[in-house]
mmCIF file of C-alpha atoms in Angstrom:
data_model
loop_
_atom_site.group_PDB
_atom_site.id
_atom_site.type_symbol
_atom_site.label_atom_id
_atom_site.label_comp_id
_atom_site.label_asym_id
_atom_site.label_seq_id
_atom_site.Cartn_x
_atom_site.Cartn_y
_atom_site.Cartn_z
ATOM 1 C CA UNK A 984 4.289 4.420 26.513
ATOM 2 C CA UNK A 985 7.065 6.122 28.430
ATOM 3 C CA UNK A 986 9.715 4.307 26.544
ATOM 4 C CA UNK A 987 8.053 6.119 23.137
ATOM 5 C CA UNK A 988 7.516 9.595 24.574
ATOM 6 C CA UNK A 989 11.480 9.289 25.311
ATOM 7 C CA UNK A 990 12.352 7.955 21.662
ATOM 8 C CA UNK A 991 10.217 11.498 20.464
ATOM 9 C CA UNK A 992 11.988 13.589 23.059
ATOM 10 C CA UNK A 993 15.360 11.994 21.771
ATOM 11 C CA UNK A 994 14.347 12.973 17.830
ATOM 12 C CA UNK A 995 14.380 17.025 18.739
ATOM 13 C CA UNK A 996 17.902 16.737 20.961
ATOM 14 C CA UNK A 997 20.444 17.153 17.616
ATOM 15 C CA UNK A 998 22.273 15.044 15.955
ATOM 16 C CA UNK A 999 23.076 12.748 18.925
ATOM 17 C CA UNK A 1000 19.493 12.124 19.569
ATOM 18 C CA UNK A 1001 18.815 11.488 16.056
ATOM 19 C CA UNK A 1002 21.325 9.175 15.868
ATOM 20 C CA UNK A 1003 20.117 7.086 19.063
ATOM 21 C CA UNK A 1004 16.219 6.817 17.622
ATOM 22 C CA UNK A 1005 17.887 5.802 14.499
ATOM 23 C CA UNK A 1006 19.484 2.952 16.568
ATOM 24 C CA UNK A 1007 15.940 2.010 17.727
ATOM 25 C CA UNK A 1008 14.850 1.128 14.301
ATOM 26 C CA UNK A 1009 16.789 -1.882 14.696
ATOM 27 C CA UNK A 1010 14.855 -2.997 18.289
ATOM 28 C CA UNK A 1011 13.230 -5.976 18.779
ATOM 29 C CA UNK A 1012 9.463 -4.356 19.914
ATOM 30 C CA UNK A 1013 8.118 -3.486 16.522
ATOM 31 C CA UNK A 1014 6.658 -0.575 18.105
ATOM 32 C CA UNK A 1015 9.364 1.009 19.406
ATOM 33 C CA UNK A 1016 10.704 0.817 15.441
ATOM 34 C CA UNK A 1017 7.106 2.300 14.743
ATOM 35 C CA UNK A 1018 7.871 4.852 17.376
ATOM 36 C CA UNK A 1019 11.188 5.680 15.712
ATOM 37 C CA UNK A 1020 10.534 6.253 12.575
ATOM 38 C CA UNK A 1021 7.322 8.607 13.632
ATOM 39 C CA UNK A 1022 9.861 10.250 15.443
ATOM 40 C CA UNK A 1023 12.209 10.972 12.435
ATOM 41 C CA UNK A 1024 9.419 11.534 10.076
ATOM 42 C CA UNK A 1025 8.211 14.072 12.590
ATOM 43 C CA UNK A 1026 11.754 15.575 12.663
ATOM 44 C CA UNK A 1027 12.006 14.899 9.170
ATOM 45 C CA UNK A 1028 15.401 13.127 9.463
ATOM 46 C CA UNK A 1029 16.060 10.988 6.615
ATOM 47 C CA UNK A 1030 12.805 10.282 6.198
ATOM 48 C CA UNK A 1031 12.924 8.157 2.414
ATOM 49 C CA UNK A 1032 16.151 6.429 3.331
ATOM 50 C CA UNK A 1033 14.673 4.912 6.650
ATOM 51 C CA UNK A 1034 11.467 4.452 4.406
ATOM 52 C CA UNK A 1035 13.396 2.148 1.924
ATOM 53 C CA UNK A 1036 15.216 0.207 5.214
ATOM 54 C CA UNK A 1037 11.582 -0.614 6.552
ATOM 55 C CA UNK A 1038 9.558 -1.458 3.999
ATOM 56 C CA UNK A 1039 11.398 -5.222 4.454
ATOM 57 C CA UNK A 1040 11.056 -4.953 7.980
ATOM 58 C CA UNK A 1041 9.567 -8.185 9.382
ATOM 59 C CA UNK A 1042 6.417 -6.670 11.304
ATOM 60 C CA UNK A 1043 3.804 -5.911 8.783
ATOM 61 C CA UNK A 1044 2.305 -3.145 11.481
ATOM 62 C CA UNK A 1045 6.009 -1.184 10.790
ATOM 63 C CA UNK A 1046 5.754 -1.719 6.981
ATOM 64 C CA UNK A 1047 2.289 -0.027 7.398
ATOM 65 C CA UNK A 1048 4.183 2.856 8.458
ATOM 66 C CA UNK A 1049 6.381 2.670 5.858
ATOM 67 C CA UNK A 1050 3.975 2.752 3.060
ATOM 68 C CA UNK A 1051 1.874 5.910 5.130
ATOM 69 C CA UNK A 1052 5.198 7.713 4.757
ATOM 70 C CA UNK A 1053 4.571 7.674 0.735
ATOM 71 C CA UNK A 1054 1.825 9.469 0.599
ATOM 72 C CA UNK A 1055 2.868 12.632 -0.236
ATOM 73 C CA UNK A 1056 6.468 11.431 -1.864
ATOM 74 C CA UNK A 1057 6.846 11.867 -6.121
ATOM 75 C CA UNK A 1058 6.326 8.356 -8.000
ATOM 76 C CA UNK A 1059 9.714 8.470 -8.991
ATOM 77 C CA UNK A 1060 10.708 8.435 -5.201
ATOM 78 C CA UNK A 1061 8.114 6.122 -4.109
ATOM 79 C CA UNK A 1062 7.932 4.095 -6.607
ATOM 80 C CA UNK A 1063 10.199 0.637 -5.783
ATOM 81 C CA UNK A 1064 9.881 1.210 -1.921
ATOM 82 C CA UNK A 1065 6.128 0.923 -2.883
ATOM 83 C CA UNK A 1066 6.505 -2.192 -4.674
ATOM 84 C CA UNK A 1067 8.765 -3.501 -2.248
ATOM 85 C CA UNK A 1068 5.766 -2.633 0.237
ATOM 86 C CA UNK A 1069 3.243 -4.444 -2.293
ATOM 87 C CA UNK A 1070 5.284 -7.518 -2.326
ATOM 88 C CA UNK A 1071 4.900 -7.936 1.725
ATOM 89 C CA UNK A 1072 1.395 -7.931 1.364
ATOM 90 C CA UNK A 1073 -0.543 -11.224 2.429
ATOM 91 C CA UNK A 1074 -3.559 -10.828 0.852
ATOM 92 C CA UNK A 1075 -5.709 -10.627 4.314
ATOM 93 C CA UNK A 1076 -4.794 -7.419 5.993
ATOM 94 C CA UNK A 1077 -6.876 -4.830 5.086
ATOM 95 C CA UNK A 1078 -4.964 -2.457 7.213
ATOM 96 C CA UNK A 1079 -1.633 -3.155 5.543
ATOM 97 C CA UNK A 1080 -3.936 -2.777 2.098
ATOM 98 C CA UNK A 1081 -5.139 0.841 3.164
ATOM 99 C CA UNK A 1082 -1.905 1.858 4.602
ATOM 100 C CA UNK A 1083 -0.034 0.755 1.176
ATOM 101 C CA UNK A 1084 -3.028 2.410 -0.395
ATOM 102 C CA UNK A 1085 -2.630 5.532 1.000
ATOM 103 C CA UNK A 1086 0.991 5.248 0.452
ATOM 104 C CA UNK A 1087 -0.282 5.105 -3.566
ATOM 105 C CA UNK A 1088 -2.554 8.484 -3.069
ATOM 106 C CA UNK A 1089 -2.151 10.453 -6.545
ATOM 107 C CA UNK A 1090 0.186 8.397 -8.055
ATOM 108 C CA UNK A 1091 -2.277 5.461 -8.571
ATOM 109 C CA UNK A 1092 -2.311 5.243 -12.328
ATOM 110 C CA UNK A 1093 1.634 4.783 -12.080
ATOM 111 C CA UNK A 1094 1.847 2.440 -9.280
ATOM 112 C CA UNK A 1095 -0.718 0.755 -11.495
ATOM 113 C CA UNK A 1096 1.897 0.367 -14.402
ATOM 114 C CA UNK A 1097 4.576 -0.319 -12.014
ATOM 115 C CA UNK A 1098 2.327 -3.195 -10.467
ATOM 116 C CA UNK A 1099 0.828 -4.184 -14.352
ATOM 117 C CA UNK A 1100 4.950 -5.051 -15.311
ATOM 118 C CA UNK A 1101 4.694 -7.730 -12.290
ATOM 119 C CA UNK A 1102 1.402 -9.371 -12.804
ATOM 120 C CA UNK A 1103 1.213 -12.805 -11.940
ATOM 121 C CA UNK A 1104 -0.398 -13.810 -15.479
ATOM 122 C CA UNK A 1105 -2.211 -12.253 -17.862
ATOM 123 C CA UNK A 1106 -5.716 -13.229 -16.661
ATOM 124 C CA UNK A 1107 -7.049 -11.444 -14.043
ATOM 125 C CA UNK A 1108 -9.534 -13.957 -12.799
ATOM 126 C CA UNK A 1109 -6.488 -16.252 -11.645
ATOM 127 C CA UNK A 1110 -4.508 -13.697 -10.271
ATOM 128 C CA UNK A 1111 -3.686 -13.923 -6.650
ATOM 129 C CA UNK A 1112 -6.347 -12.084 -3.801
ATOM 130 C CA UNK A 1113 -3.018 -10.439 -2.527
ATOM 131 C CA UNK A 1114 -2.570 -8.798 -6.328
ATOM 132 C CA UNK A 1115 -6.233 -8.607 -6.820
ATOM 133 C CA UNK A 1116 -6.993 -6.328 -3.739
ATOM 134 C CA UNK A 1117 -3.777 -4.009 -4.183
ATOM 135 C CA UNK A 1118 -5.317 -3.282 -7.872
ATOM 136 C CA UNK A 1119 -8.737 -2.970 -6.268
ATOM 137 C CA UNK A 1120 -7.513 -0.702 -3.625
ATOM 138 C CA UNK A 1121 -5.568 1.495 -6.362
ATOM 139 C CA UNK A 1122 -8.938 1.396 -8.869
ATOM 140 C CA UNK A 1123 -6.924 2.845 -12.052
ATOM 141 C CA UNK A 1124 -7.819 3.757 -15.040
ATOM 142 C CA UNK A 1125 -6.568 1.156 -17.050
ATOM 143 C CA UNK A 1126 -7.731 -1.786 -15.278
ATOM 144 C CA UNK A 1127 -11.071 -1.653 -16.459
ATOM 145 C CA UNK A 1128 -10.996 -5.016 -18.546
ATOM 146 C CA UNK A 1129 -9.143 -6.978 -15.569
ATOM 147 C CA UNK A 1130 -12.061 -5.777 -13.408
ATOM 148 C CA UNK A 1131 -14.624 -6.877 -15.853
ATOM 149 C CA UNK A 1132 -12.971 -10.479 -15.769
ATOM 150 C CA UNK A 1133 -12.951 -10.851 -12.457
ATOM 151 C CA UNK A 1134 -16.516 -9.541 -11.906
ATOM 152 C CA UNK A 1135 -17.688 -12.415 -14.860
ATOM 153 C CA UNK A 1136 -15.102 -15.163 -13.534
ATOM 154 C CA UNK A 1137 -18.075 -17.894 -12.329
ATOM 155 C CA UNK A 1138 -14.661 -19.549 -10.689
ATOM 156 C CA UNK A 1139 -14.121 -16.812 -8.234
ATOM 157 C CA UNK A 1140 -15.871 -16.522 -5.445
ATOM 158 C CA UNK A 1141 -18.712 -14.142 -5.155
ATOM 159 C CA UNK A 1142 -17.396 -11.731 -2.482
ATOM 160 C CA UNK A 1143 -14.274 -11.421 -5.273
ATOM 161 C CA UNK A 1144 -16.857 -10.920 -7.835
ATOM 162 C CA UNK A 1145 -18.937 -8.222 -6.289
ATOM 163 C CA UNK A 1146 -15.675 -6.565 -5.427
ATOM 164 C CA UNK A 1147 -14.669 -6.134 -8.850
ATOM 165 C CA UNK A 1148 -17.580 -4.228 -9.752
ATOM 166 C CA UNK A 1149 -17.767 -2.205 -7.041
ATOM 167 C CA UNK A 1150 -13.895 -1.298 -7.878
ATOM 168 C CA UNK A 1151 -15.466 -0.649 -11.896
ATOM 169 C CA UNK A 1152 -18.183 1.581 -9.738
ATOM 170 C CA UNK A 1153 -14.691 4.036 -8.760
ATOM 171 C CA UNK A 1154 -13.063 4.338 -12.213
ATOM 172 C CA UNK A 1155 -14.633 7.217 -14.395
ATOM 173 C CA UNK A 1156 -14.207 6.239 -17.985
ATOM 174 C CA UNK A 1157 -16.632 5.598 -21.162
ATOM 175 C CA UNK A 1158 -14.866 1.945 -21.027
ATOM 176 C CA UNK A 1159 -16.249 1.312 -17.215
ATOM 177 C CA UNK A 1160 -19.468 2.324 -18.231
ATOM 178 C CA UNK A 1161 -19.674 -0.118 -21.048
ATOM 179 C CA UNK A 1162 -18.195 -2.788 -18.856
ATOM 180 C CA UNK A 1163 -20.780 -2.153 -16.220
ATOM 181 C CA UNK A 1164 -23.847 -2.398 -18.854
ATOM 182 C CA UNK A 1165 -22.273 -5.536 -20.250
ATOM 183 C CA UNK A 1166 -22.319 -6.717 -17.059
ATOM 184 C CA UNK A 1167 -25.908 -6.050 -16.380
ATOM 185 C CA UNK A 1168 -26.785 -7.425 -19.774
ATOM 186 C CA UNK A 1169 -25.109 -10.853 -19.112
ATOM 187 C CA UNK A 1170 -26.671 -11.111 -15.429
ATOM 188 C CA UNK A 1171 -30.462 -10.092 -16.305
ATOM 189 C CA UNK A 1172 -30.212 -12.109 -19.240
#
């Protein structure tokens, strides 16, 4: 605790306290990193370059922080440091999914696009849970039909299933509402 209070004091004492929090991006405590970079993001130091450096970093709770740091950055800015981000995603961390969600926030349809140009195949009820839930998370216009094959995919599980109808439930388009009444169709039927 008194080791991160000192890295934020160090962020608002010029250039030569800037440049020592810097240094403790590279420590070996993840959360003195994660104290670091809150640090320069507070002071606004350099804020997308140190971004870009971290969303490799080896502690998923410091690429977390990483992808927070997107939120309010243009798609053009964000837009490989959030794939980057997407690729160090395990498939299980739903904190790591909301962080690199919020990371996404009003650029979803593009990270979408970005994401679409990378898909591990063509049909969505084989892709990877790891894919799966970063679409699910972003819930884009566009991905209606993937959703619809997952949520009819009797070789998914049902949890996967139920997920990809609740993400249909989040999309507004004519297409989602035909999708969903298809849906009902084939299951009452």
């Amino acid at each position: 605790y008194v080791r991160g209070r000192a890295v934020f004091l160090l962020a608002h004492l010029g250039p030569q306290g800037l440049a020592k929090v810097e240094q403790q991006l590279k420590h070996s405590d993840p959360m003195i990193r994660i104290a670091a970079f809150r640090a320069l993001r507070r002071a606004n130091h350099r804020v997308l370059e140190h971004t870009r450096t971290l969303a490799t970093d080896s502690s998923p709770a410091v690429r977390r922080e990483a992808a927070i740091a997107l939120r309010d950055v243009p798609f053009d800015g964000a837009r490989d440091i959030l794939l980057t981000l997407a690729k160090g995603y395990d498939g299980k961390d739903r904190a790591y999914l909301e962080a690199w969600g919020t990371g996404a926030t009003g650029k979803e349809a593009q990270v979408y696009a970005a994401l679409a140009a990378t898909a591990p195949g063509r049909d969505a009820a084989k892709w990877p849970a790891s894919y799966a839930n970063l679409i699910w998370r972003l819930t884009p216009k566009g991905a209606e039909s993937a959703f619809a094959a997952r949520a009819t995919a009797s070789s998914l599980p049902e949890r996967d299933r139920v997920a990809a109808v609740t993400a249909l439930g989040f999309i507004e388009s004519k297409e989602v509402s035909n999708a969903l009444l298809d849906l009902a169709q084939k299951t009452n039927g």
